[in-house]
JSON list of C-alpha atoms in Angstrom, two decimals:
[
{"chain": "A", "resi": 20, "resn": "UNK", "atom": "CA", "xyz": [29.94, 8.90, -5.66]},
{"chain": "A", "resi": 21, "resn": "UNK", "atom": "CA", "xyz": [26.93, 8.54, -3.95]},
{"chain": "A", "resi": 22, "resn": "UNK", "atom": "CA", "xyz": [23.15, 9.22, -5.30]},
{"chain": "A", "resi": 23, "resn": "UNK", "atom": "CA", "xyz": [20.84, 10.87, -2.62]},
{"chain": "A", "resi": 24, "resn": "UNK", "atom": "CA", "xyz": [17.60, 9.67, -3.73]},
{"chain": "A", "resi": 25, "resn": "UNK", "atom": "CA", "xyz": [15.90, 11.73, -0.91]},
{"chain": "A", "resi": 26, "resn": "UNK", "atom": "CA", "xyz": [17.33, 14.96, -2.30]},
{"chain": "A", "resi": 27, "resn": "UNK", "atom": "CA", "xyz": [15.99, 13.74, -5.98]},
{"chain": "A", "resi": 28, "resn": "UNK", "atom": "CA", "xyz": [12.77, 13.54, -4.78]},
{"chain": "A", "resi": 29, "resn": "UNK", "atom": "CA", "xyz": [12.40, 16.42, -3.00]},
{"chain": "A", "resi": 30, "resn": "UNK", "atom": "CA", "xyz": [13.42, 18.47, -5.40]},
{"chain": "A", "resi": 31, "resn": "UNK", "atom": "CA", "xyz": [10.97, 16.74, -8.09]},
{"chain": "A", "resi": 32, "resn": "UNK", "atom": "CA", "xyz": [8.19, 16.51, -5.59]},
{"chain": "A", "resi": 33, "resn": "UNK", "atom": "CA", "xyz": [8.67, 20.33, -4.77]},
{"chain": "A", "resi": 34, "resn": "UNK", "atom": "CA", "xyz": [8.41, 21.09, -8.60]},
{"chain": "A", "resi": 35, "resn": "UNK", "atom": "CA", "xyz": [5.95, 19.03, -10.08]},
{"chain": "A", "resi": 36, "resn": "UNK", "atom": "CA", "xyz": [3.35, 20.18, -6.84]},
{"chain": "A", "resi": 37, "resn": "UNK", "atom": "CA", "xyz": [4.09, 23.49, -7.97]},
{"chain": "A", "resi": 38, "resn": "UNK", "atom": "CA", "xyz": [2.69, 25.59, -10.86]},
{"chain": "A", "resi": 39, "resn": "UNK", "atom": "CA", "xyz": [2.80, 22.78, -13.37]},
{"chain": "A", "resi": 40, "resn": "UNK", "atom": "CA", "xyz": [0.23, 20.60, -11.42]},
{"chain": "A", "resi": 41, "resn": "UNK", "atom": "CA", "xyz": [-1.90, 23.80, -10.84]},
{"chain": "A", "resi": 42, "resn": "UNK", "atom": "CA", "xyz": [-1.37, 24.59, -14.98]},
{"chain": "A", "resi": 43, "resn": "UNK", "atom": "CA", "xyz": [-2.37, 21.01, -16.05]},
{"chain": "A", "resi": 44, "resn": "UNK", "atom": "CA", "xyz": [-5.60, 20.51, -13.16]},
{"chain": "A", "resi": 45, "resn": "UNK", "atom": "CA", "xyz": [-7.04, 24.06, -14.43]},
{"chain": "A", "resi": 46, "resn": "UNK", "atom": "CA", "xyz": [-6.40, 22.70, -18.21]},
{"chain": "A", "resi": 47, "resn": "UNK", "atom": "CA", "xyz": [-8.17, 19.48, -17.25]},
{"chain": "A", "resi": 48, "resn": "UNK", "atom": "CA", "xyz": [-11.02, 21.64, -16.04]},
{"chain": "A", "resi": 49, "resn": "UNK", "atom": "CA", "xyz": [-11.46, 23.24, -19.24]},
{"chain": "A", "resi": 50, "resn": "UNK", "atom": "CA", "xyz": [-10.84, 20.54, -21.46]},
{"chain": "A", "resi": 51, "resn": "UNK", "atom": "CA", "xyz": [-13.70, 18.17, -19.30]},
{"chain": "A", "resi": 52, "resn": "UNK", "atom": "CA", "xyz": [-16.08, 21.85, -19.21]},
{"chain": "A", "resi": 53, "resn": "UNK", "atom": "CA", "xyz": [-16.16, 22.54, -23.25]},
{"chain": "A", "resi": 54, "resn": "UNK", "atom": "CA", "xyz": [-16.01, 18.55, -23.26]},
{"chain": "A", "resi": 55, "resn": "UNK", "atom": "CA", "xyz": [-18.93, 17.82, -21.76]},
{"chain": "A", "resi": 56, "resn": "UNK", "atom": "CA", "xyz": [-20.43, 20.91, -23.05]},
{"chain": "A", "resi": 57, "resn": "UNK", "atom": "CA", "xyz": [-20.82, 22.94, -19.79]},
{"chain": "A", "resi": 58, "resn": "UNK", "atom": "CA", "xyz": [-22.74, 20.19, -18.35]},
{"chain": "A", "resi": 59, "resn": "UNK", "atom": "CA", "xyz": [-22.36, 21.48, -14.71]},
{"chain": "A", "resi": 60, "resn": "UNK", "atom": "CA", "xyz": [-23.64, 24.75, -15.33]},
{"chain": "A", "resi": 61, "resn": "UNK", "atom": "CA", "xyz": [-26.55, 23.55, -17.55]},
{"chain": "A", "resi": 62, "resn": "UNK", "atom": "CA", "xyz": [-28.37, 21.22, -16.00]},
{"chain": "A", "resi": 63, "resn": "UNK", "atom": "CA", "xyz": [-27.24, 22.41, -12.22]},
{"chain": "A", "resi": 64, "resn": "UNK", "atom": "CA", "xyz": [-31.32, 24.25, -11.48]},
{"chain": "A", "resi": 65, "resn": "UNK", "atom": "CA", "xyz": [-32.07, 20.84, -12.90]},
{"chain": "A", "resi": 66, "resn": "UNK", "atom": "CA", "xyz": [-30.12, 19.23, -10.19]},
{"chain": "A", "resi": 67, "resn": "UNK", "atom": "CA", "xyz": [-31.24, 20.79, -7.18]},
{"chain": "A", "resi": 68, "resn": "UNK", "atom": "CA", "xyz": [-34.68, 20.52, -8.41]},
{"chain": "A", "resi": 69, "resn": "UNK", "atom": "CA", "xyz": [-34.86, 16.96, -8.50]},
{"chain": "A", "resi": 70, "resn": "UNK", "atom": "CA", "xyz": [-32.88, 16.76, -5.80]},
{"chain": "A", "resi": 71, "resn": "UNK", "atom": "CA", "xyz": [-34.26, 19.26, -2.92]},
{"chain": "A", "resi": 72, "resn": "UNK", "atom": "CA", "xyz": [-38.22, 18.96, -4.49]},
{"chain": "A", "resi": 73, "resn": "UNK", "atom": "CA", "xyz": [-39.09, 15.47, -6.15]},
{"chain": "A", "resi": 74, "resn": "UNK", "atom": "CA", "xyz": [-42.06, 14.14, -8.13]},
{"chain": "A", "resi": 75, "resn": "UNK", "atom": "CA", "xyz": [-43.56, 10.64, -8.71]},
{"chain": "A", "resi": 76, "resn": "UNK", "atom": "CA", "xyz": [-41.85, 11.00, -11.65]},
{"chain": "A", "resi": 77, "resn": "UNK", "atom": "CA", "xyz": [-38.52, 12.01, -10.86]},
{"chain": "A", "resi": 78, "resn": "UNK", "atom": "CA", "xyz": [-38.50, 9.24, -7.91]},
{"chain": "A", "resi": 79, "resn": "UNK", "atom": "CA", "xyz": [-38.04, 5.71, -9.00]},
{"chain": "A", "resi": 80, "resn": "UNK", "atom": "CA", "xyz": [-41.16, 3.96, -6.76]},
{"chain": "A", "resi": 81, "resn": "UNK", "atom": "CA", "xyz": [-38.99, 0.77, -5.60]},
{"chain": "A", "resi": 82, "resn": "UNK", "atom": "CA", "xyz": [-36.36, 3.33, -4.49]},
{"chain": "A", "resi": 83, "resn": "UNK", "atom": "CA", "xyz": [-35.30, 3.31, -0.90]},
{"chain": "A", "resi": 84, "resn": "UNK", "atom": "CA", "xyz": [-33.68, 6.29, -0.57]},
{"chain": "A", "resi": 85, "resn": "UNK", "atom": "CA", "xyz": [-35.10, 9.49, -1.77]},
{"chain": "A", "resi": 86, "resn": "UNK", "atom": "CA", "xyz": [-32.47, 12.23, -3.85]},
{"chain": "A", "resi": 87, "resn": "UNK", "atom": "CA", "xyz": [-32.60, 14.30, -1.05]},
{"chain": "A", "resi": 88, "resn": "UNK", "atom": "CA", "xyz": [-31.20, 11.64, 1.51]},
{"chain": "A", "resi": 89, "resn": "UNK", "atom": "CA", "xyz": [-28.96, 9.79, -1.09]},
{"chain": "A", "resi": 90, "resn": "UNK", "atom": "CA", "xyz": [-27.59, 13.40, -1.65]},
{"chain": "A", "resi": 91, "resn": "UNK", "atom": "CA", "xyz": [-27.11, 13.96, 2.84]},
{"chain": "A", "resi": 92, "resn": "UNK", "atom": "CA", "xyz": [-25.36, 10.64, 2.81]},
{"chain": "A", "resi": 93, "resn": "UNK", "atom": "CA", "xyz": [-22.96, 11.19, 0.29]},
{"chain": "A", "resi": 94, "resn": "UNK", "atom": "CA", "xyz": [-22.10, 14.54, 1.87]},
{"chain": "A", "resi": 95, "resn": "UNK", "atom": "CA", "xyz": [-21.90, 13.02, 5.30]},
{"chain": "A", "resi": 96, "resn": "UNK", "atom": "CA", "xyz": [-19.58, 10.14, 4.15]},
{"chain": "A", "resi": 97, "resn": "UNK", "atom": "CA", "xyz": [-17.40, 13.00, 2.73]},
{"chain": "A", "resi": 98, "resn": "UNK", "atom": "CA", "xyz": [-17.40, 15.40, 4.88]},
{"chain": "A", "resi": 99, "resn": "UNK", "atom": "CA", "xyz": [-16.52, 12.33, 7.55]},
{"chain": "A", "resi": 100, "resn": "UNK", "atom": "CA", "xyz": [-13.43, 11.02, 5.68]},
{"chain": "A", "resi": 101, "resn": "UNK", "atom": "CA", "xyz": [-12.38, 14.14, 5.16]},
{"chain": "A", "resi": 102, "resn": "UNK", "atom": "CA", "xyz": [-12.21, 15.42, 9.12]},
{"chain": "A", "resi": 103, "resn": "UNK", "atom": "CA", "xyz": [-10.55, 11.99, 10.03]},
{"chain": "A", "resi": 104, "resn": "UNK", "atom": "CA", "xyz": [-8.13, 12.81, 7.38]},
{"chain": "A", "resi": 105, "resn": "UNK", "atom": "CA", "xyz": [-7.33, 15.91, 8.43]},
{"chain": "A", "resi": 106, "resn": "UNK", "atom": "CA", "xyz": [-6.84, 14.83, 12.24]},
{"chain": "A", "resi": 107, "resn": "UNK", "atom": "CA", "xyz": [-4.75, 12.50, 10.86]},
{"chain": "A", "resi": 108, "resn": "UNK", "atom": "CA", "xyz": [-2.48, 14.34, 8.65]},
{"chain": "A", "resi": 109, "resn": "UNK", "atom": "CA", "xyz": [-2.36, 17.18, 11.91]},
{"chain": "A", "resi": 110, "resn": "UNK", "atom": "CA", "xyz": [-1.53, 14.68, 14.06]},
{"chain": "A", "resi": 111, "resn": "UNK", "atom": "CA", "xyz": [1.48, 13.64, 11.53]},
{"chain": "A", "resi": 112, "resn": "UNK", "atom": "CA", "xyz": [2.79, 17.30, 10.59]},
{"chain": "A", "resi": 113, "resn": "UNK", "atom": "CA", "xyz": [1.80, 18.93, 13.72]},
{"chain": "A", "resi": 114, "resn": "UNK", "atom": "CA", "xyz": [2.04, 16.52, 16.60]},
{"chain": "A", "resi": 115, "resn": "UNK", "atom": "CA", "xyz": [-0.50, 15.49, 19.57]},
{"chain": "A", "resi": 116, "resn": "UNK", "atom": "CA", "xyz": [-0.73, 19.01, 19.97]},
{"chain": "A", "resi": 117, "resn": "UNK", "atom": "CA", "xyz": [-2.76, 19.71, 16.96]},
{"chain": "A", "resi": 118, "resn": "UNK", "atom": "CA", "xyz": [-5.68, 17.81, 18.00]},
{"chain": "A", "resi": 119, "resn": "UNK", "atom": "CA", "xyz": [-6.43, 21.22, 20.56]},
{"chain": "A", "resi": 120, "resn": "UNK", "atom": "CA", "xyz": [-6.52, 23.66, 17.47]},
{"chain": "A", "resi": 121, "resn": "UNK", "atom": "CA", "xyz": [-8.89, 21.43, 15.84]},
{"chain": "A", "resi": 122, "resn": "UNK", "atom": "CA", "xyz": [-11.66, 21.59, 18.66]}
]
């Protein structure tokens, strides 16, 4: 009698990446939301205020970066891993072909 592992894990992968993983991230969500007592939503005009229209006070004066450009970096760096990830993973489900439908 012989075990296929591949089958196994297939068949776990396929059902934990499911429903139950999209159940227990929104439940996360929630939890982390009423948590952190709706922190995002509460202090998000806050956010973009210090971050798109900074004072002397807001600014820390030995600071090299201001928010706004410590803010474009982070979302550069991100947005660049993410696009060499996903050339990546086309390249890997899809083939040298795939590069094309990414241009």
């Amino acid at each position: 009698m012989s075990i296929d592992f591949n089958a196994i894990i297939q068949e776990v992968s396929s059902f934990v990446s499911g429903w139950p993983l999209i159940i227990f991230l929104s439940g996360a969500a929630l939890f982390c939301t009423f948590a952190f007592k709706c922190v995002q939503f509460r202090y998000l005009l806050t956010a973009w205020k210090v971050t798109l229209f900074p004072t002397k006070d807001d600014a820390d004066k030995n600071a090299q970066l201001s928010p706004l450009q410590a803010f474009l970096n982070s979302l550069s760096m991100s947005l660049g891993n993410g696009t060499i990830a996903g050339v990546a993973t086309a390249i890997k489900w899809g083939g040298p072909g795939s590069i094309f439908w990414l241009v």
